[in-house]
Amino acid sequence: MKLNLNQNKTGKSLTIIAPLITLLFPGSGQMLLKRTWRGITLFIITIVLTCLVFWGYNTYKIAEVNIGKLGTSWLWLPIFLLWLWNVLDAYLLSVHKKSPVVLAFLFAAVVLYTTAWMVTDVKLDRLVTRLNDAKSIAARLINPDFFQVHKDGEYRTCGWDCLWSYSKAKIQGEPTYVVRISENVGDIFGRKGTITATQWDSWFTGVRKGERIEGFETGKIVETIAIGVMATLFSTILAIPVSFLAARNIMSRIHGGTIVYYVVRTILNIVRAVDTVIWGLLIIVWVGLGSFAGVIALTIHSIAALGKLFSEEIEHIDPGPVEAIVATGGNFFQVIRYAVIPQVIPSFLSYTLLRWDINMRSATVIGFVAGGGIGFFVLETIRQGGYEQYAAALWAVAVVIILVDTISSKWRNRILEDKPKALPNGKWQTIRTWIYIIIGCAAFIYCWNVTKINLQNLFAPGPTFGRLLRDFVSIDLTKPVLNIVAKQMITTVLQALMATTLGALLAIPFSFLAAKNLTGKSHFSAWIFYITRSMFNILRSIEALLYVAIFVYWVGIGPFAGMMALAITSFALIGKLFSEAIENIDFGPIEAVNATGANKMQMIMYAIIPQVVLPFLSFLIYQWDINIRMATIIGFAGGGGIGLTLSTYFGSLQYHKAGTVVAMIVIVVALMDFASAKIREKFV
Amino acid sequence: MLKVENLFKTYPNGTQALNGVSFQVDDGEFLAVIGLSGSGKSTLLRCINRLIEPTSGKIIWNDVDITAASGKDIRMIRRQIGMVFQQFNLVKRSSVITNVLSGRLGYVETLPSLFHIFSREDRERARKNLNMVDLEDKTYVRADSLSGGQQQRVGIARALMQEPKIILADEPVASLDPVLAHSILKYLEQLNKEGGITVLCSLHFLDLVHRYATRAIALKDGKVVFEGLPSEIDNKQFKEIYGKEAERIEVV
């Protein structure tokens, strides 16, 4: 009894103290009531939003209202309400009642989205007023430059309608124009022509290196494939030793290994936070423009990403075999060779294939800065206004990436099944292995040539490379630079926010259409399923950076165009993931709700939605992580944000300032990663 | 002769696993270690080959202080002590022969072993040991396609590769179907009787102890509460070791 009284007493005083101190210091009351996580979150959210309103008004006059002579932002109202909500929350917590969390979300959302709307320069009117531009680019996108017709003494692109009338005339035997495969196809896929002999050619055929010989001129898409393949190969080989250094259970076996573990983990996180395309900017200063720079940039980023995945895989192995090998008296290296490596091979292979998929996508855009592959080609076509050629490139990319995606996932599934193989059946097995080895070597040599890998270049860095390294150590932290960088970084983050939101809102209705268990039943609805699924897959296969040109044409250069491009890829990926989540739901509750005589909408509301909320949330967070990274580079194609600033600084050799931008990107991406990991832990 | 003197082990989280354990084992004995789960049996066995570092106390084996050895010396000692595990601890994706050969790692040069190069004698020895556990027809099969009992026999063959003077068996039959218990223990008994290998084996079922062990010790809360012949464990002793609620269970 006495104990109870005591609790009541402190409870009473807390009901007064907690709200009071919350009024002065958001979140402190919640912390006092031992809800530390909630307190810290509220504190951070309130302070960040307050700063955002302050910054938004000072920089862009966001949400300006005039009260008499005094100009201010009406966003202070939701901030004020949020502050009050904090106090209310502390009070309700102290008397053990539920507080209306929805309200807090509402206030925060008003502030965030109003600011984001203004900062990302959303101009809905342009979507309409410039609809003609949109129509014209759409017409070009569906009539890519694959065929040419000879008309009035010159070759012109021959779209689908032209092809249609041509083939009709041909079948009916009427005289018609000459139609041929376009030069553009040769540029993209390759053509017969003359090439410069390489070292390999001189070894195999005896011509001198540098001589012009007849051969197959590599197309840009082939070059892209080669970049992706080489980067995956190199990064896998290099990531394996790195991953052992970043695996806690391995490093704790060696003296001083834990320190190495922390250092390597930190480096991996920093390297991973910088997008491949930004690495491209740094690498061209080192080895110059070209595919080789692209390979290096992809390799560096992949080593970090794979290194992290590999090391986590090593940390999760079954410790039993390790114990057994130690017990036999095996040393450190023998333990790794006999107890660790056999266990991680399937997951390493599967991650490598996953990374190959990702690298192929990166390879399609690395050319924007590094000057190799289809990205460079796209950049050129846009500069010359050749949107038919651009469209052809996009279709080529879509086909290649969808193919890679299919192969990679099929292969991954097979590896992860990890069925014990039948006993080796001698001769055939050996012959097959040798055929694989020979094909592999030939492919390797071909890719090596195509990507113009030149290891000597690594030791002869470009003239400003030394300066780049020096300047990155002493980055520019003066106020004007920091102001610009902060402004662009906020734009970037808000772009990602808008794109994720917009993409998800669009994706939700479509994802129900693309779920086989909902639409795949009758003949008619099966068509809906195939169409929406294919739309997701095609849209998803093209990187946001390649879409920007469309929106630049439509709504003009700037953050709005970038945001729209990000929203398209978000729409496609979220849509695919959402529809798969719907496909994976438990059928039992559906049956139960149907049995009560509910209609289709009621069934969705009561049996499906409760099951998919958590996966939806987790995919949103995943997409948010991706978008933050993508938003940092969207500016390279005219999409606004920090990428534009970075490429300007790099272009004008202001490496001090470029260093500031890169440092900012690392910090923000790492912070966002941390935040999303926390949210995931809490809710998912 | 193996002598354990006043062994203590406290884990970093504060668990007191061993609380002054002392006993000795003569060469050629089959010593059963019994006690409830968590009584310290696994910790005790793992302290003997130093898979776990004891906090204090001594383990002396043929006048060598195991607890004082370090680095290369400890590996030299480990390779003479075979170990058989409750979960078999095979590398599931590797073939049976690779798993068996890995028992030889303490004896071979590191560099060739990293490339899976073993001498003809070692391969012959592996075949002989697989033959001994009646698994020669499974030599090139992947370990995870074997049944539990077969996997444990591979585990025994692996331990035999070390040509051990002692085998530590940590609950070797606890993960198996009870009816398979004898099929495993009879191999250990054969090694003990014919090969003269000392066996330290932790066991759950008393009738297995009666059937196989030449002597038994019982642990409770990290202390030795019984030491003697299996036949000396009467009902009173039994209640003392396993607690008042325990009942005897018979295995087939």
JSON list of N, CA and C in Angstrom, two decimals, chain A residues 229-256:
[
{"chain": "A", "resi": 229, "resn": "VAL", "atom": "N", "xyz": [30.32, -5.71, -66.44]},
{"chain": "A", "resi": 229, "resn": "VAL", "atom": "CA", "xyz": [30.90, -7.03, -66.19]},
{"chain": "A", "resi": 229, "resn": "VAL", "atom": "C", "xyz": [32.27, -6.91, -65.54]},
{"chain": "A", "resi": 230, "resn": "MET", "atom": "N", "xyz": [33.12, -6.06, -66.12]},
{"chain": "A", "resi": 230, "resn": "MET", "atom": "CA", "xyz": [34.48, -5.92, -65.59]},
{"chain": "A", "resi": 230, "resn": "MET", "atom": "C", "xyz": [34.44, -5.40, -64.15]},
{"chain": "A", "resi": 231, "resn": "ALA", "atom": "N", "xyz": [33.60, -4.39, -63.91]},
{"chain": "A", "resi": 231, "resn": "ALA", "atom": "CA", "xyz": [33.53, -3.82, -62.55]},
{"chain": "A", "resi": 231, "resn": "ALA", "atom": "C", "xyz": [33.07, -4.88, -61.55]},
{"chain": "A", "resi": 232, "resn": "THR", "atom": "N", "xyz": [32.11, -5.70, -61.96]},
{"chain": "A", "resi": 232, "resn": "THR", "atom": "CA", "xyz": [31.62, -6.74, -61.04]},
{"chain": "A", "resi": 232, "resn": "THR", "atom": "C", "xyz": [32.72, -7.75, -60.74]},
{"chain": "A", "resi": 233, "resn": "LEU", "atom": "N", "xyz": [33.44, -8.14, -61.79]},
{"chain": "A", "resi": 233, "resn": "LEU", "atom": "CA", "xyz": [34.52, -9.10, -61.62]},
{"chain": "A", "resi": 233, "resn": "LEU", "atom": "C", "xyz": [35.59, -8.56, -60.67]},
{"chain": "A", "resi": 234, "resn": "PHE", "atom": "N", "xyz": [36.08, -7.36, -60.98]},
{"chain": "A", "resi": 234, "resn": "PHE", "atom": "CA", "xyz": [37.15, -6.78, -60.15]},
{"chain": "A", "resi": 234, "resn": "PHE", "atom": "C", "xyz": [36.68, -6.56, -58.72]},
{"chain": "A", "resi": 235, "resn": "SER", "atom": "N", "xyz": [35.46, -6.01, -58.57]},
{"chain": "A", "resi": 235, "resn": "SER", "atom": "CA", "xyz": [35.04, -5.67, -57.21]},
{"chain": "A", "resi": 235, "resn": "SER", "atom": "C", "xyz": [34.82, -6.92, -56.38]},
{"chain": "A", "resi": 236, "resn": "THR", "atom": "N", "xyz": [34.34, -8.00, -57.00]},
{"chain": "A", "resi": 236, "resn": "THR", "atom": "CA", "xyz": [34.15, -9.23, -56.23]},
{"chain": "A", "resi": 236, "resn": "THR", "atom": "C", "xyz": [35.49, -9.75, -55.73]},
{"chain": "A", "resi": 237, "resn": "ILE", "atom": "N", "xyz": [36.47, -9.79, -56.63]},
{"chain": "A", "resi": 237, "resn": "ILE", "atom": "CA", "xyz": [37.78, -10.30, -56.25]},
{"chain": "A", "resi": 237, "resn": "ILE", "atom": "C", "xyz": [38.37, -9.46, -55.12]},
{"chain": "A", "resi": 238, "resn": "LEU", "atom": "N", "xyz": [38.21, -8.14, -55.22]},
{"chain": "A", "resi": 238, "resn": "LEU", "atom": "CA", "xyz": [38.80, -7.27, -54.20]},
{"chain": "A", "resi": 238, "resn": "LEU", "atom": "C", "xyz": [37.97, -7.23, -52.91]},
{"chain": "A", "resi": 239, "resn": "ALA", "atom": "N", "xyz": [36.65, -7.43, -53.06]},
{"chain": "A", "resi": 239, "resn": "ALA", "atom": "CA", "xyz": [35.79, -7.32, -51.86]},
{"chain": "A", "resi": 239, "resn": "ALA", "atom": "C", "xyz": [35.98, -8.49, -50.92]},
{"chain": "A", "resi": 240, "resn": "ILE", "atom": "N", "xyz": [36.41, -9.66, -51.46]},
{"chain": "A", "resi": 240, "resn": "ILE", "atom": "CA", "xyz": [36.52, -10.84, -50.59]},
{"chain": "A", "resi": 240, "resn": "ILE", "atom": "C", "xyz": [37.54, -10.62, -49.45]},
{"chain": "A", "resi": 241, "resn": "PRO", "atom": "N", "xyz": [38.79, -10.23, -49.77]},
{"chain": "A", "resi": 241, "resn": "PRO", "atom": "CA", "xyz": [39.70, -9.98, -48.64]},
{"chain": "A", "resi": 241, "resn": "PRO", "atom": "C", "xyz": [39.22, -8.85, -47.74]},
{"chain": "A", "resi": 242, "resn": "VAL", "atom": "N", "xyz": [38.65, -7.80, -48.34]},
{"chain": "A", "resi": 242, "resn": "VAL", "atom": "CA", "xyz": [38.16, -6.68, -47.53]},
{"chain": "A", "resi": 242, "resn": "VAL", "atom": "C", "xyz": [37.09, -7.16, -46.55]},
{"chain": "A", "resi": 243, "resn": "SER", "atom": "N", "xyz": [36.21, -8.06, -47.03]},
{"chain": "A", "resi": 243, "resn": "SER", "atom": "CA", "xyz": [35.10, -8.46, -46.18]},
{"chain": "A", "resi": 243, "resn": "SER", "atom": "C", "xyz": [35.58, -9.21, -44.94]},
{"chain": "A", "resi": 244, "resn": "PHE", "atom": "N", "xyz": [36.68, -9.94, -45.08]},
{"chain": "A", "resi": 244, "resn": "PHE", "atom": "CA", "xyz": [37.21, -10.64, -43.90]},
{"chain": "A", "resi": 244, "resn": "PHE", "atom": "C", "xyz": [37.72, -9.64, -42.87]},
{"chain": "A", "resi": 245, "resn": "LEU", "atom": "N", "xyz": [38.30, -8.53, -43.38]},
{"chain": "A", "resi": 245, "resn": "LEU", "atom": "CA", "xyz": [38.77, -7.50, -42.46]},
{"chain": "A", "resi": 245, "resn": "LEU", "atom": "C", "xyz": [37.61, -6.80, -41.77]},
{"chain": "A", "resi": 246, "resn": "ALA", "atom": "N", "xyz": [36.42, -6.85, -42.40]},
{"chain": "A", "resi": 246, "resn": "ALA", "atom": "CA", "xyz": [35.27, -6.14, -41.84]},
{"chain": "A", "resi": 246, "resn": "ALA", "atom": "C", "xyz": [34.31, -7.08, -41.13]},
{"chain": "A", "resi": 247, "resn": "ALA", "atom": "N", "xyz": [34.74, -8.32, -40.88]},
{"chain": "A", "resi": 247, "resn": "ALA", "atom": "CA", "xyz": [33.87, -9.27, -40.19]},
{"chain": "A", "resi": 247, "resn": "ALA", "atom": "C", "xyz": [34.32, -9.41, -38.75]},
{"chain": "A", "resi": 248, "resn": "ARG", "atom": "N", "xyz": [33.41, -9.10, -37.85]},
{"chain": "A", "resi": 248, "resn": "ARG", "atom": "CA", "xyz": [33.76, -9.03, -36.44]},
{"chain": "A", "resi": 248, "resn": "ARG", "atom": "C", "xyz": [34.23, -10.38, -35.90]},
{"chain": "A", "resi": 249, "resn": "ASN", "atom": "N", "xyz": [33.50, -11.44, -36.27]},
{"chain": "A", "resi": 249, "resn": "ASN", "atom": "CA", "xyz": [33.83, -12.74, -35.67]},
{"chain": "A", "resi": 249, "resn": "ASN", "atom": "C", "xyz": [35.20, -13.25, -36.14]},
{"chain": "A", "resi": 250, "resn": "ILE", "atom": "N", "xyz": [35.65, -12.78, -37.32]},
{"chain": "A", "resi": 250, "resn": "ILE", "atom": "CA", "xyz": [36.97, -13.20, -37.79]},
{"chain": "A", "resi": 250, "resn": "ILE", "atom": "C", "xyz": [38.04, -12.34, -37.12]},
{"chain": "A", "resi": 251, "resn": "MET", "atom": "N", "xyz": [37.81, -11.02, -37.15]},
{"chain": "A", "resi": 251, "resn": "MET", "atom": "CA", "xyz": [38.86, -10.12, -36.68]},
{"chain": "A", "resi": 251, "resn": "MET", "atom": "C", "xyz": [39.09, -10.24, -35.17]},
{"chain": "A", "resi": 252, "resn": "SER", "atom": "N", "xyz": [38.05, -10.66, -34.42]},
{"chain": "A", "resi": 252, "resn": "SER", "atom": "CA", "xyz": [38.25, -10.76, -32.98]},
{"chain": "A", "resi": 252, "resn": "SER", "atom": "C", "xyz": [39.17, -11.93, -32.64]},
{"chain": "A", "resi": 253, "resn": "ARG", "atom": "N", "xyz": [39.50, -12.77, -33.65]},
{"chain": "A", "resi": 253, "resn": "ARG", "atom": "CA", "xyz": [40.42, -13.88, -33.39]},
{"chain": "A", "resi": 253, "resn": "ARG", "atom": "C", "xyz": [41.87, -13.44, -33.46]},
{"chain": "A", "resi": 254, "resn": "ILE", "atom": "N", "xyz": [42.11, -12.25, -34.03]},
{"chain": "A", "resi": 254, "resn": "ILE", "atom": "CA", "xyz": [43.49, -11.80, -34.19]},
{"chain": "A", "resi": 254, "resn": "ILE", "atom": "C", "xyz": [43.76, -10.65, -33.22]},
{"chain": "A", "resi": 255, "resn": "HIS", "atom": "N", "xyz": [45.01, -10.55, -32.84]},
{"chain": "A", "resi": 255, "resn": "HIS", "atom": "CA", "xyz": [45.43, -9.48, -31.96]},
{"chain": "A", "resi": 255, "resn": "HIS", "atom": "C", "xyz": [45.23, -8.13, -32.65]},
{"chain": "A", "resi": 256, "resn": "GLY", "atom": "N", "xyz": [44.52, -7.20, -32.01]},
{"chain": "A", "resi": 256, "resn": "GLY", "atom": "CA", "xyz": [44.33, -5.87, -32.60]},
{"chain": "A", "resi": 256, "resn": "GLY", "atom": "C", "xyz": [43.36, -5.86, -33.76]}
]
